[in-house]
Amino acid sequence: MAGSTTSSVRPRIGVLALQGDFREHIASLTKLGADVAPLRRPEEIAALDGVVIPGGESSVMDKLSRAFGVAEPLAAAIRNGLPTYGTCAGMIMLSSRITDGISGQQTLDVLDTTVRRNAFGSQNDSFEVDVPMPELGDDPVHAVFIRAPVVEQHGPGVQVLGALADGQVVAVQQDNVLASAFHPEVAGEDRFHRRFLAMVRSA
């Protein structure tokens, strides 16, 4: 991975900033001591130690990432080991397969999951719930779901970090890729960002 030489002190993180709530992720990661910058151009990827793909509208994010030439080099970097965290639409972008995607919608295809878009309904059906996630500590994670996806299927290499009471999977990790269906950056929950930065520092 081609990252900054000072990554052990202040890892350089890019937050995909084509659409969505990238500002909240930038604020969360900056508070945790990372050197964070918006990611909009393919030539910016090589200098990064990690990438976050925020929530937003996954179909728009897909189109813009291809229009700006970011999608293919970003997918290649992730396959090559670049630590990556995706929330909500970011989870959809990372997944290999989409249920209920719009016509022509593509993904980065770096996470062996099948996700369903808008699994809980519209914006008006947004909700918050505490989800037990032993991997992140004894206290449950307060999860904010906004037009959120769920993981319907996943490959054997995917670790389930969190599921709702009915068994629907909402947080996973596969090697260098971390993803959640909800928005920790909205809830003020920093354990996912801390886990992501630990991945970056150990890469």
Tab-separated table of C-alpha atoms in Angstrom:
chain	number	residue	atom	x	y	z
A	1	MET	CA	0.000	0.000	0.000
A	2	ALA	CA	1.338	3.381	-0.975
A	3	GLY	CA	0.614	5.604	1.991
A	4	SER	CA	2.247	8.484	3.745
A	5	THR	CA	5.478	7.866	5.645
A	6	THR	CA	3.915	9.330	8.790
A	7	SER	CA	0.885	7.018	8.758
A	8	SER	CA	1.755	5.520	12.158
A	9	VAL	CA	1.318	8.971	13.743
A	10	ARG	CA	-1.371	10.651	11.652
A	11	PRO	CA	-2.781	8.289	9.034
A	12	ARG	CA	-3.925	10.044	5.883
A	13	ILE	CA	-7.552	9.184	5.209
A	14	GLY	CA	-9.599	10.091	2.159
A	15	VAL	CA	-13.376	10.404	2.443
A	16	LEU	CA	-15.109	10.005	-0.907
A	17	ALA	CA	-16.708	13.416	-1.316
A	18	LEU	CA	-18.757	13.210	-4.493
A	19	GLN	CA	-22.120	13.044	-2.685
A	20	GLY	CA	-23.506	12.205	0.736
A	21	ASP	CA	-22.541	12.956	4.352
A	22	PHE	CA	-18.778	13.041	3.874
A	23	ARG	CA	-18.359	16.102	6.121
A	24	GLU	CA	-19.534	14.167	9.173
A	25	HIS	CA	-16.966	11.430	8.538
A	26	ILE	CA	-14.219	14.003	8.059
A	27	ALA	CA	-15.126	15.562	11.415
A	28	SER	CA	-15.274	12.178	13.208
A	29	LEU	CA	-11.907	10.998	11.881
A	30	THR	CA	-10.204	14.345	12.454
A	31	LYS	CA	-11.358	14.239	16.084
A	32	LEU	CA	-9.661	10.834	16.400
A	33	GLY	CA	-6.338	12.232	15.192
A	34	ALA	CA	-6.308	11.337	11.508
A	35	ASP	CA	-5.207	13.621	8.678
A	36	VAL	CA	-8.399	13.661	6.609
A	37	ALA	CA	-9.122	15.072	3.171
A	38	PRO	CA	-11.996	14.881	0.670
A	39	LEU	CA	-11.373	12.358	-2.122
A	40	ARG	CA	-12.654	13.438	-5.531
A	41	ARG	CA	-9.930	12.588	-8.077
A	42	PRO	CA	-8.263	9.280	-8.951
A	43	GLU	CA	-4.750	10.708	-8.598
A	44	GLU	CA	-5.424	11.367	-4.891
A	45	ILE	CA	-5.810	7.677	-4.035
A	46	ALA	CA	-2.127	6.697	-4.098
A	47	ALA	CA	-1.242	9.003	-1.183
A	48	LEU	CA	-3.904	7.582	1.130
A	49	ASP	CA	-3.571	5.116	4.020
A	50	GLY	CA	-7.316	4.432	4.114
A	51	VAL	CA	-10.639	5.405	2.531
A	52	VAL	CA	-14.164	5.994	3.841
A	53	ILE	CA	-17.213	5.806	1.575
A	54	PRO	CA	-20.056	7.726	3.252
A	55	GLY	CA	-23.804	7.413	3.260
A	56	GLY	CA	-25.840	9.131	0.589
A	57	GLU	CA	-27.601	7.914	-2.551
A	58	SER	CA	-25.739	4.840	-3.804
A	59	SER	CA	-26.908	5.091	-7.418
A	60	VAL	CA	-25.809	8.728	-7.678
A	61	MET	CA	-22.519	7.942	-5.948
A	62	ASP	CA	-21.938	5.110	-8.412
A	63	LYS	CA	-22.546	7.326	-11.450
A	64	LEU	CA	-20.383	10.161	-10.128
A	65	SER	CA	-17.511	7.862	-9.122
A	66	ARG	CA	-17.398	6.497	-12.654
A	67	ALA	CA	-17.827	9.923	-14.259
A	68	PHE	CA	-14.910	11.300	-12.201
A	69	GLY	CA	-12.769	8.244	-12.971
A	70	VAL	CA	-12.499	7.262	-9.316
A	71	ALA	CA	-14.334	3.919	-9.294
A	72	GLU	CA	-11.860	1.636	-11.050
A	73	PRO	CA	-8.641	2.851	-9.384
A	74	LEU	CA	-10.362	2.889	-5.993
A	75	ALA	CA	-11.586	-0.690	-6.420
A	76	ALA	CA	-8.087	-1.742	-7.493
A	77	ALA	CA	-6.523	-0.070	-4.441
A	78	ILE	CA	-8.997	-1.765	-2.092
A	79	ARG	CA	-8.316	-5.162	-3.664
A	80	ASN	CA	-4.635	-4.416	-3.143
A	81	GLY	CA	-5.202	-3.971	0.599
A	82	LEU	CA	-6.215	-0.334	1.145
A	83	PRO	CA	-8.246	-0.267	4.412
A	84	THR	CA	-11.771	0.898	3.652
A	85	TYR	CA	-14.916	1.663	5.641
A	86	GLY	CA	-18.340	2.155	4.071
A	87	THR	CA	-21.550	3.319	5.777
A	88	CYS	CA	-25.063	2.849	4.363
A	89	ALA	CA	-24.640	3.761	0.685
A	90	GLY	CA	-20.940	3.059	1.191
A	91	MET	CA	-21.812	-0.518	2.155
A	92	ILE	CA	-23.782	-0.832	-1.087
A	93	MET	CA	-20.880	0.607	-3.091
A	94	LEU	CA	-18.475	-1.932	-1.596
A	95	SER	CA	-20.702	-4.987	-1.989
A	96	SER	CA	-20.406	-7.447	-4.828
A	97	ARG	CA	-24.143	-7.764	-5.445
A	98	ILE	CA	-27.227	-5.532	-5.041
A	99	THR	CA	-30.876	-6.486	-4.686
A	100	ASP	CA	-33.274	-3.793	-5.909
A	101	GLY	CA	-30.550	-1.669	-7.502
A	102	ILE	CA	-31.608	0.753	-10.218
A	103	SER	CA	-31.041	-0.186	-13.853
A	104	GLY	CA	-27.329	-0.160	-14.691
A	105	GLN	CA	-26.187	0.416	-11.103
A	106	GLN	CA	-22.679	-0.898	-10.456
A	107	THR	CA	-20.537	-1.423	-7.376
A	108	LEU	CA	-16.846	-1.597	-6.540
A	109	ASP	CA	-17.271	-5.363	-5.987
A	110	VAL	CA	-14.756	-5.683	-3.122
A	111	LEU	CA	-16.973	-7.136	-0.365
A	112	ASP	CA	-18.473	-10.620	-0.782
A	113	THR	CA	-22.004	-9.643	0.183
A	114	THR	CA	-25.442	-9.279	-1.353
A	115	VAL	CA	-27.178	-6.162	-0.036
A	116	ARG	CA	-30.732	-4.909	-0.414
A	117	ARG	CA	-31.159	-1.173	-0.970
A	118	ASN	CA	-33.684	0.727	1.173
A	119	ALA	CA	-34.423	-2.478	3.077
A	120	PHE	CA	-36.480	-0.680	5.733
A	121	GLY	CA	-38.412	1.688	3.476
A	122	SER	CA	-38.250	5.417	2.826
A	123	GLN	CA	-36.680	8.303	4.711
A	124	ASN	CA	-39.800	8.446	6.883
A	125	ASP	CA	-39.083	4.891	8.054
A	126	SER	CA	-35.705	5.835	9.538
A	127	PHE	CA	-35.120	4.549	13.063
A	128	GLU	CA	-32.574	4.146	15.846
A	129	VAL	CA	-31.809	1.017	17.852
A	130	ASP	CA	-29.088	-0.383	20.097
A	131	VAL	CA	-27.317	-3.334	18.453
A	132	PRO	CA	-25.110	-5.752	20.427
A	133	MET	CA	-21.657	-5.985	18.840
A	134	PRO	CA	-19.293	-7.919	21.139
A	135	GLU	CA	-16.357	-7.300	18.799
A	136	LEU	CA	-16.626	-3.586	19.572
A	137	GLY	CA	-17.124	-3.868	23.338
A	138	ASP	CA	-19.643	-4.782	25.999
A	139	ASP	CA	-21.947	-1.821	25.398
A	140	PRO	CA	-24.277	-2.098	22.384
A	141	VAL	CA	-23.793	0.233	19.430
A	142	HIS	CA	-26.448	2.939	19.063
A	143	ALA	CA	-27.263	2.629	15.366
A	144	VAL	CA	-29.050	5.226	13.246
A	145	PHE	CA	-30.694	3.740	10.133
A	146	ILE	CA	-31.631	6.153	7.316
A	147	ARG	CA	-32.950	4.461	4.156
A	148	ALA	CA	-30.535	1.729	5.116
A	149	PRO	CA	-29.541	-1.478	3.352
A	150	VAL	CA	-29.164	-4.914	4.914
A	151	VAL	CA	-26.831	-7.778	4.088
A	152	GLU	CA	-28.982	-10.584	2.690
A	153	GLN	CA	-26.142	-13.006	1.955
A	154	HIS	CA	-22.415	-13.100	2.571
A	155	GLY	CA	-19.492	-15.309	1.680
A	156	PRO	CA	-17.501	-17.460	4.133
A	157	GLY	CA	-14.742	-14.871	4.419
A	158	VAL	CA	-17.112	-12.207	5.755
A	159	GLN	CA	-17.285	-11.694	9.529
A	160	VAL	CA	-20.648	-10.556	10.897
A	161	LEU	CA	-20.095	-7.829	13.487
A	162	GLY	CA	-23.701	-6.935	14.176
A	163	ALA	CA	-27.276	-8.042	13.449
A	164	LEU	CA	-30.725	-6.854	14.472
A	165	ALA	CA	-32.923	-8.879	16.814
A	166	ASP	CA	-34.607	-10.507	13.801
A	167	GLY	CA	-31.242	-11.672	12.455
A	168	GLN	CA	-30.805	-9.113	9.681
A	169	VAL	CA	-27.076	-8.440	9.269
A	170	VAL	CA	-26.130	-4.755	9.479
A	171	ALA	CA	-22.348	-4.693	10.061
A	172	VAL	CA	-19.595	-6.817	8.525
A	173	GLN	CA	-15.869	-7.002	7.909
A	174	GLN	CA	-13.880	-8.869	5.289
A	175	ASP	CA	-10.119	-8.489	5.597
A	176	ASN	CA	-9.392	-4.800	4.918
A	177	VAL	CA	-13.027	-3.853	4.255
A	178	LEU	CA	-15.388	-2.736	7.040
A	179	ALA	CA	-19.033	-1.839	6.395
A	180	SER	CA	-22.137	-0.833	8.339
A	181	ALA	CA	-25.705	-0.280	7.180
A	182	PHE	CA	-26.126	2.534	9.685
A	183	HIS	CA	-24.488	5.890	10.424
A	184	PRO	CA	-22.110	5.967	13.433
A	185	GLU	CA	-20.992	9.443	12.369
A	186	VAL	CA	-24.546	10.730	12.925
A	187	ALA	CA	-24.992	9.050	16.326
A	188	GLY	CA	-21.674	10.246	17.745
A	189	GLU	CA	-20.580	6.595	17.973
A	190	ASP	CA	-16.828	6.411	17.316
A	191	ARG	CA	-16.028	2.720	17.747
A	192	PHE	CA	-16.342	1.919	14.046
A	193	HIS	CA	-14.033	4.792	13.132
A	194	ARG	CA	-11.603	3.630	15.822
A	195	ARG	CA	-11.697	0.082	14.465
A	196	PHE	CA	-11.123	1.422	10.958
A	197	LEU	CA	-8.128	3.500	12.086
A	198	ALA	CA	-6.708	0.456	13.896
A	199	MET	CA	-6.982	-1.424	10.578
A	200	VAL	CA	-5.137	1.431	8.874
A	201	ARG	CA	-2.341	1.491	11.428
A	202	SER	CA	-1.824	-2.262	11.247
A	203	ALA	CA	-1.881	-2.422	7.440
